[in-house]
PDB file of C-alpha atoms in Angstrom:
ATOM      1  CA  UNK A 281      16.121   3.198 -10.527  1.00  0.00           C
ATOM      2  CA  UNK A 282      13.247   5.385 -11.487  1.00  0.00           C
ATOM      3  CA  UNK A 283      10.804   3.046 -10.989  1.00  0.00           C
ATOM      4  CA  UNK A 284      11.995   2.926  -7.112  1.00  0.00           C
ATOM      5  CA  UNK A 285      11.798   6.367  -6.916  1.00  0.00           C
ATOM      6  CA  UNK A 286       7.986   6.085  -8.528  1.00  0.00           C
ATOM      7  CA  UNK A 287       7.228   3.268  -6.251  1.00  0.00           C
ATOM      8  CA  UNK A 288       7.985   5.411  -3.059  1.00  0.00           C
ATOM      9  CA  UNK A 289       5.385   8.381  -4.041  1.00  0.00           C
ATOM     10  CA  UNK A 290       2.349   7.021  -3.007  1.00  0.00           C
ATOM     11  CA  UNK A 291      -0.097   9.323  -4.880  1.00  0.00           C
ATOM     12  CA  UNK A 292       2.318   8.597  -7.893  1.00  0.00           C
ATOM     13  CA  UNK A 293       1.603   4.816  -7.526  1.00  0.00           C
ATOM     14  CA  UNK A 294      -1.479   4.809  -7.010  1.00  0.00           C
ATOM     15  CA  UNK A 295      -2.491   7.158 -10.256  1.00  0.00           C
ATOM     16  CA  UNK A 296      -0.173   4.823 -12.360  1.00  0.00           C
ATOM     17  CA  UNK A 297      -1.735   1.811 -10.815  1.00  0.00           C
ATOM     18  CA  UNK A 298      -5.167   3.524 -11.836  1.00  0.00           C
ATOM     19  CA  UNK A 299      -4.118   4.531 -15.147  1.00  0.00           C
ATOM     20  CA  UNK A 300      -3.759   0.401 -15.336  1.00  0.00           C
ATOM     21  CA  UNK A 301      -7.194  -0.216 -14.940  1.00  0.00           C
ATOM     22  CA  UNK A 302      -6.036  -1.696 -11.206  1.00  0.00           C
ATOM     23  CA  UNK A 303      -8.581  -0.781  -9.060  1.00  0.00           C
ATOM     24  CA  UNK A 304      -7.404   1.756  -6.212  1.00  0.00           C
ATOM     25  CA  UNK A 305      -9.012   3.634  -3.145  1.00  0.00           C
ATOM     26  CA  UNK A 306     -10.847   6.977  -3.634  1.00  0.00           C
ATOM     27  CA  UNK A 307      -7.955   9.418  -3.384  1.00  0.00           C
ATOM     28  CA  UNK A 308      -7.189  13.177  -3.145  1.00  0.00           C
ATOM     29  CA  UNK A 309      -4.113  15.117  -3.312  1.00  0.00           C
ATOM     30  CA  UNK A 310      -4.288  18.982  -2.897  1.00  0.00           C
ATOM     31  CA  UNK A 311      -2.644  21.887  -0.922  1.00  0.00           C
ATOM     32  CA  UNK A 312      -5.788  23.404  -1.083  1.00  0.00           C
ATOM     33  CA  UNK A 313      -7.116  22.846   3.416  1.00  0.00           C
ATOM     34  CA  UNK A 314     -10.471  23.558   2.213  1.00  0.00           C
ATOM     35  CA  UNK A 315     -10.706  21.626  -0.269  1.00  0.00           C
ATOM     36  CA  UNK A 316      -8.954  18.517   1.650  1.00  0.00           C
ATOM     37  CA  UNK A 317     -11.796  19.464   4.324  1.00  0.00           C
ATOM     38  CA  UNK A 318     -14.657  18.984   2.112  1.00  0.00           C
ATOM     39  CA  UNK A 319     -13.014  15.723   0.744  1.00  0.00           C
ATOM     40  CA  UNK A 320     -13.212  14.918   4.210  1.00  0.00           C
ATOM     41  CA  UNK A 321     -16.722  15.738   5.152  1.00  0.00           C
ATOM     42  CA  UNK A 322     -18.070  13.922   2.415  1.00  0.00           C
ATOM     43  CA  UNK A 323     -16.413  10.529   2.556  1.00  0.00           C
ATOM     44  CA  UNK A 324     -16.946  10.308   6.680  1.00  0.00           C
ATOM     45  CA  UNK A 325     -14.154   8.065   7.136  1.00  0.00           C
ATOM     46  CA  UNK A 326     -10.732   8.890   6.009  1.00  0.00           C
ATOM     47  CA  UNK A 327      -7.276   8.205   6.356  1.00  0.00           C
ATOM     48  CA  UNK A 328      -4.469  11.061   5.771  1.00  0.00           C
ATOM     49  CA  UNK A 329      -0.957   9.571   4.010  1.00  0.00           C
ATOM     50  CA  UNK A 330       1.873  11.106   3.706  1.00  0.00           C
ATOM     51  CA  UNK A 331       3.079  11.003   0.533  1.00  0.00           C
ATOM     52  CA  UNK A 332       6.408   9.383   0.978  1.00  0.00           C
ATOM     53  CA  UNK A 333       6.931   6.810   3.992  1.00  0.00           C
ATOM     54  CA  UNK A 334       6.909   3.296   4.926  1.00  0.00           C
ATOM     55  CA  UNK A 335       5.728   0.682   7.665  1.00  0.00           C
ATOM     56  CA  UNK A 336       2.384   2.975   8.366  1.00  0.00           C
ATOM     57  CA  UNK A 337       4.406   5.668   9.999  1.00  0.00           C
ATOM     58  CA  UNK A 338       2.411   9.105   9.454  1.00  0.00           C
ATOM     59  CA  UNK A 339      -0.916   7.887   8.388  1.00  0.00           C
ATOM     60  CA  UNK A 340      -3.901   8.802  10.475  1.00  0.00           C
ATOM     61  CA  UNK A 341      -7.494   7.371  10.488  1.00  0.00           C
ATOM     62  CA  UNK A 342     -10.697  10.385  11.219  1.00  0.00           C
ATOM     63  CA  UNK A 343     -13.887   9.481  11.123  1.00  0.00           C
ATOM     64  CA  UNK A 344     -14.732  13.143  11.990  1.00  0.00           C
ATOM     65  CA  UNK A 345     -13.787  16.050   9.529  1.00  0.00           C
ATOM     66  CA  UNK A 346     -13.752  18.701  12.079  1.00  0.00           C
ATOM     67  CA  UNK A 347     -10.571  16.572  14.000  1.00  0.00           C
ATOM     68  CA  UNK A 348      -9.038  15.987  10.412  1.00  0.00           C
ATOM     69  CA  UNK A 349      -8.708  19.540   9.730  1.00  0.00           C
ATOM     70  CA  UNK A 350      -6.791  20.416  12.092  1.00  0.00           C
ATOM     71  CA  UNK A 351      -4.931  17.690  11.567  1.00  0.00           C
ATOM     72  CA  UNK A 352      -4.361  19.094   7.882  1.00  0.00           C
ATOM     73  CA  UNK A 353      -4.073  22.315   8.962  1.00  0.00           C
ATOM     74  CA  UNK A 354      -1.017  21.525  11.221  1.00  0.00           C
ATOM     75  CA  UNK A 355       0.339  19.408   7.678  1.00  0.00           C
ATOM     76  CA  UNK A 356       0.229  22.635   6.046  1.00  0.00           C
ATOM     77  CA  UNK A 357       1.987  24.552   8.646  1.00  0.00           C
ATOM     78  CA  UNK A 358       4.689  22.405   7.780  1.00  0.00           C
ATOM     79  CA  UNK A 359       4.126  22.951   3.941  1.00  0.00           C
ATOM     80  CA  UNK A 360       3.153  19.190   3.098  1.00  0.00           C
ATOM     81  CA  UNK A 361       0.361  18.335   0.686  1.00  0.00           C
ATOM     82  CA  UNK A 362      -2.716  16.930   1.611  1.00  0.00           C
ATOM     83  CA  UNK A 363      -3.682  13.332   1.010  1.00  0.00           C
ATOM     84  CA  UNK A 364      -6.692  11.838   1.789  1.00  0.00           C
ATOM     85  CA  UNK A 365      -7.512   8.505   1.036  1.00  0.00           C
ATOM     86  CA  UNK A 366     -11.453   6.715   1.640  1.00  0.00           C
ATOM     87  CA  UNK A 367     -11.159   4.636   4.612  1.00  0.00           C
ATOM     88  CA  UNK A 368     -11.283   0.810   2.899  1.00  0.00           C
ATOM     89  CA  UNK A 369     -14.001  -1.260   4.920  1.00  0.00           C
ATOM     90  CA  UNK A 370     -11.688  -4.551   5.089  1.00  0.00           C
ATOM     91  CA  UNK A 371     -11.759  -7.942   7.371  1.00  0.00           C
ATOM     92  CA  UNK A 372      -9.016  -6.271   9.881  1.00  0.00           C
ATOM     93  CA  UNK A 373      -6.632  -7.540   7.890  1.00  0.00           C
ATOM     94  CA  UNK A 374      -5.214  -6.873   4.364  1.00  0.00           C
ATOM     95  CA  UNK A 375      -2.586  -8.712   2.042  1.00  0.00           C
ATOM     96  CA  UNK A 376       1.333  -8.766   1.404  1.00  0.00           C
ATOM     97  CA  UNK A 377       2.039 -10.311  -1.711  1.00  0.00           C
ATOM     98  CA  UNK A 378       5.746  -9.987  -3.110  1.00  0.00           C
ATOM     99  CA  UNK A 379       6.667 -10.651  -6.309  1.00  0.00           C
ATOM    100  CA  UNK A 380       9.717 -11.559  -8.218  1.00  0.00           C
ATOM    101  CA  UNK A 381      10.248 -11.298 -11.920  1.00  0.00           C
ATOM    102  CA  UNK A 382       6.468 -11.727 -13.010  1.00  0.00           C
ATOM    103  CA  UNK A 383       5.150 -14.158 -10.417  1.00  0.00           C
ATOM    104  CA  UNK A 384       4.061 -14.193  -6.810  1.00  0.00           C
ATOM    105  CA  UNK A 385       6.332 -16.231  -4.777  1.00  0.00           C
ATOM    106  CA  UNK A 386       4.778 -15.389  -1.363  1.00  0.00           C
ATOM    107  CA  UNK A 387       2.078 -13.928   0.283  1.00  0.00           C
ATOM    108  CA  UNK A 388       0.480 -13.147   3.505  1.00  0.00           C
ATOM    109  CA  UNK A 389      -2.082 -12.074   5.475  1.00  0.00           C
ATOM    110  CA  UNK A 390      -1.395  -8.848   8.070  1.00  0.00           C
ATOM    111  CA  UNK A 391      -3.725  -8.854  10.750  1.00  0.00           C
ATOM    112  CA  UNK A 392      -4.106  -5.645  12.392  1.00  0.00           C
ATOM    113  CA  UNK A 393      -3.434  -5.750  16.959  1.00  0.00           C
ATOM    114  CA  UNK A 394      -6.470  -5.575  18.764  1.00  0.00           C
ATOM    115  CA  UNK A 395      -7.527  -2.091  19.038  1.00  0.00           C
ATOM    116  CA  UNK A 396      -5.798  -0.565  16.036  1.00  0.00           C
ATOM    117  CA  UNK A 397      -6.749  -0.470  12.161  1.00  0.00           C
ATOM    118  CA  UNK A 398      -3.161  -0.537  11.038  1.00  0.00           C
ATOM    119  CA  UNK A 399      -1.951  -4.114   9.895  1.00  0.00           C
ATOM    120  CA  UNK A 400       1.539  -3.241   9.238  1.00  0.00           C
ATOM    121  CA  UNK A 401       3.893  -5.741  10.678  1.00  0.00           C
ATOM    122  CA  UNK A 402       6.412  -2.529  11.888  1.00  0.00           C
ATOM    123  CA  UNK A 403       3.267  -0.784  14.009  1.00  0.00           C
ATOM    124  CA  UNK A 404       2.421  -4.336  15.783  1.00  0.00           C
ATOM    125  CA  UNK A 405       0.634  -6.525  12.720  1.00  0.00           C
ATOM    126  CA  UNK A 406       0.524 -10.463  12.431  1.00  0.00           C
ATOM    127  CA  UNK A 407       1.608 -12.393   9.504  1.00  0.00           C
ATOM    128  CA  UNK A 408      -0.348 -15.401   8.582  1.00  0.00           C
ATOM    129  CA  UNK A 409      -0.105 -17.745   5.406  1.00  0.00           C
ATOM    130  CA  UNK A 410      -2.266 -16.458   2.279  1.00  0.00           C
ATOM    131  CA  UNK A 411      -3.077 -18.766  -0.556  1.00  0.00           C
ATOM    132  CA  UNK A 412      -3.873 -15.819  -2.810  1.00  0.00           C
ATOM    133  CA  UNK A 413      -7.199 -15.794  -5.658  1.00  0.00           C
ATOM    134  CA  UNK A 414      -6.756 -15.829  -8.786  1.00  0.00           C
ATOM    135  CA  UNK A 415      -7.989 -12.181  -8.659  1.00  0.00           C
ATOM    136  CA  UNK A 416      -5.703 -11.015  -5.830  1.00  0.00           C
ATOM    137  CA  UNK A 417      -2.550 -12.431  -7.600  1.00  0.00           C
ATOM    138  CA  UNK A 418      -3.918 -10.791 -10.814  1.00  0.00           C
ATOM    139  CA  UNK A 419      -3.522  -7.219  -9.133  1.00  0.00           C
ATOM    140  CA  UNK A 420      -0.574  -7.843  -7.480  1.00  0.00           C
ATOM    141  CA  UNK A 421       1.102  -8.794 -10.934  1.00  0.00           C
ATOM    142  CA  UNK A 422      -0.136  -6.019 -12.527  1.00  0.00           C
ATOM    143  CA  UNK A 423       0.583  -3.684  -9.880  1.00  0.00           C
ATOM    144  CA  UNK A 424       4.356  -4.576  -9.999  1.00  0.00           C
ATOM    145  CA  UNK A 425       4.104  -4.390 -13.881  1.00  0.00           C
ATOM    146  CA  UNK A 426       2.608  -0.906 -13.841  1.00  0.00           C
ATOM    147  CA  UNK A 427       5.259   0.061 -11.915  1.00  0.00           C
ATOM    148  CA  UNK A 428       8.217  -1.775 -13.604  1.00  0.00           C
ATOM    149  CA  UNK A 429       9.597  -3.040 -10.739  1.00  0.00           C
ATOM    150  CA  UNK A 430      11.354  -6.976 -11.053  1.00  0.00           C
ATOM    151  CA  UNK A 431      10.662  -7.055  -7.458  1.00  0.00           C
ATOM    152  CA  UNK A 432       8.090  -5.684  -5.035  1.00  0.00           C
ATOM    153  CA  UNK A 433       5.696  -5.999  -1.791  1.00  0.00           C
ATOM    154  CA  UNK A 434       2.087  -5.351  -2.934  1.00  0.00           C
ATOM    155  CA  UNK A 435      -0.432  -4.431  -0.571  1.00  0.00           C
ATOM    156  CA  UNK A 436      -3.600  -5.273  -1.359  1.00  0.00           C
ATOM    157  CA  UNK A 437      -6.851  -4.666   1.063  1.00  0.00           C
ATOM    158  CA  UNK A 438      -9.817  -7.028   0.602  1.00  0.00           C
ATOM    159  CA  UNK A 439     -12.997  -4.537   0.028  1.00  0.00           C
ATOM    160  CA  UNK A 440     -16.446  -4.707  -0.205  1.00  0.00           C
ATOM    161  CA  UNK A 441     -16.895  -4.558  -3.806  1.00  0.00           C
ATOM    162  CA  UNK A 442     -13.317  -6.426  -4.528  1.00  0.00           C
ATOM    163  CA  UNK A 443      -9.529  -6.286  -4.300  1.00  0.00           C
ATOM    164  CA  UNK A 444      -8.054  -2.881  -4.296  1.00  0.00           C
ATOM    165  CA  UNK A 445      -4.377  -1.938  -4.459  1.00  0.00           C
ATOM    166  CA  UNK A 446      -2.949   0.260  -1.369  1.00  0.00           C
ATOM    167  CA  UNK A 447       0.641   0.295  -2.008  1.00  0.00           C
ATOM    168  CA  UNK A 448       3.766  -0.848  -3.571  1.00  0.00           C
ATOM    169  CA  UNK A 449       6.838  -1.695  -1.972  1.00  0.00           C
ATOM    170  CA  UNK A 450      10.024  -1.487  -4.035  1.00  0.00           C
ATOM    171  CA  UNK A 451      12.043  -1.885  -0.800  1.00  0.00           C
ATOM    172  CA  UNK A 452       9.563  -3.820   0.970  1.00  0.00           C
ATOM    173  CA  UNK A 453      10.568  -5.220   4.367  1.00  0.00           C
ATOM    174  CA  UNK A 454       9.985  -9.274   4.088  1.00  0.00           C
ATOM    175  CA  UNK A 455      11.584 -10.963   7.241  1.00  0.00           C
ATOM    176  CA  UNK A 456       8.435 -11.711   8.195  1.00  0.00           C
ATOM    177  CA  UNK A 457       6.988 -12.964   5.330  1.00  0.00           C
ATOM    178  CA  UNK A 458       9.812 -15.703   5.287  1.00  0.00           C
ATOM    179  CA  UNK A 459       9.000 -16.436   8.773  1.00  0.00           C
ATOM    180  CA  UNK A 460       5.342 -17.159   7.923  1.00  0.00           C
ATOM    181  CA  UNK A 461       5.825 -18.992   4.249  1.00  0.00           C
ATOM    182  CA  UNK A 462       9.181 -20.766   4.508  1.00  0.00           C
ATOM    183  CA  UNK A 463      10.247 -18.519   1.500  1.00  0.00           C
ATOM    184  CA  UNK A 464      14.053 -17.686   0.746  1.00  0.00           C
ATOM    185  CA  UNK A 465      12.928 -14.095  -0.705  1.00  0.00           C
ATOM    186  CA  UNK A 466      16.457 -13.126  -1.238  1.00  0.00           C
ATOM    187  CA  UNK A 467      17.118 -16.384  -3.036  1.00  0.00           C
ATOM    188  CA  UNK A 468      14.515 -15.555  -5.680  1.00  0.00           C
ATOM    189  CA  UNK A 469      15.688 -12.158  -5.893  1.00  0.00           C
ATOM    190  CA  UNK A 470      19.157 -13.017  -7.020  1.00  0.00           C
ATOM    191  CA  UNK A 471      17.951 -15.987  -9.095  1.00  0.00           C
ATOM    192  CA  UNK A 472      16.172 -12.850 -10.922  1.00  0.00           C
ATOM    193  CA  UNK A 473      18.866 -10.707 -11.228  1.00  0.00           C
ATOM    194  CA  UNK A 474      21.099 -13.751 -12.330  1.00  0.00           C
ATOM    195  CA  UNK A 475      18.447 -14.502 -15.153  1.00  0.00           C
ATOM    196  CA  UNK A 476      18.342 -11.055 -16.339  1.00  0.00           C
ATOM    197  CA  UNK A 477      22.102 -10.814 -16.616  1.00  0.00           C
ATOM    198  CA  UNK A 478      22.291 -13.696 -18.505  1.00  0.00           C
ATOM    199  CA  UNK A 479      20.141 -12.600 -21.342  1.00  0.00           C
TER     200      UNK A 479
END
């Protein structure tokens, strides 16, 4: 249960994916606003997360510091910590890759709707099939091993220098993932569980 409760921090994840050796987006938490500000300046091109949350609900792109402070500023107001994460150059589309007791048993692609940056399937994404690298499945393993989960959605954005880990699911959403791949997720969950008891 813990490592559900790990999996929904996202800072959290991210420093234990880190601590890993997975490779993660430049990332700052603070409740410092002028510190977050600076962050902000320097990078250009930034995205603020709210710590907990789901489906791409609260997380805002700036590509101009002045317009995320007061952004921030407003985030303080209502006594929530600042986290700014380096906006991830990616194809306008990243990767959902679940996996199930050590091994991927689907993935997909999440384009991103015309206009917007966000790819998740809840704010208006596409699913398409994703035959995943050996590289990609390599993080996504690891990512769900870092985190202890038997089950998880890993998102994974394609970057310039390589694959970097965004976030991990523990409760991920996957209807649509069985839509695109054909896979009975909840079937290989309980198969899991089934195993484990059985030990």
């Amino acid at each position: 249960m813990d490592s559900v409760f790990t999996a929904r921090n996202k800072y959290l994840t991210l420093l234990l994916a880190r601590g890993a050796g997975i490779p993660v987006p430049d990332t700052v938490l603070t409740e410092c606003l002028p510190a977050a500000y600076r962050v902000a300046k320097s990078w250009g091109d930034v995205v603020l997360k709210p710590i907990l949350g789901s489906r791409g609900v609260g997380s805002v792109r700036f590509s101009d510091a002045d317009l995320a402070f007061s952004a921030m500023r407003m985030l303080k107001r209502w006594m929530q910590p600042l986290m700014v994460q380096r906006y991830i150059e990616k194809p306008g589309r990243d990767i959902r890759a679940f996996v199930v007791g050590g091994e991927v048993v689907a993935a997909m692609y999440r384009y991103a709707p015309p206009g917007s940056w966000k790819t998740n399937i809840a704010q208006g994404g596409r699913g398409a099939p994703c035959a995943l690298s050996g590289e990609l499945e390599e993080v996504a393993l690891r990512a769900a091993e870092a985190l202890r989960l038997d089950y998880a959605g890993v998102d994974i954005a394609e970057g310039p220098e390589g694959p970097l880990l965004l976030e991990v699911n523990a409760t991920a959403d996957f209807e649509e993932l069985m839509k695109v791949t054909g896979v009975n997720i909840p079937r290989r969950i309980v198969g899991r569980l089934v195993e484990r008891i059985k030990r």
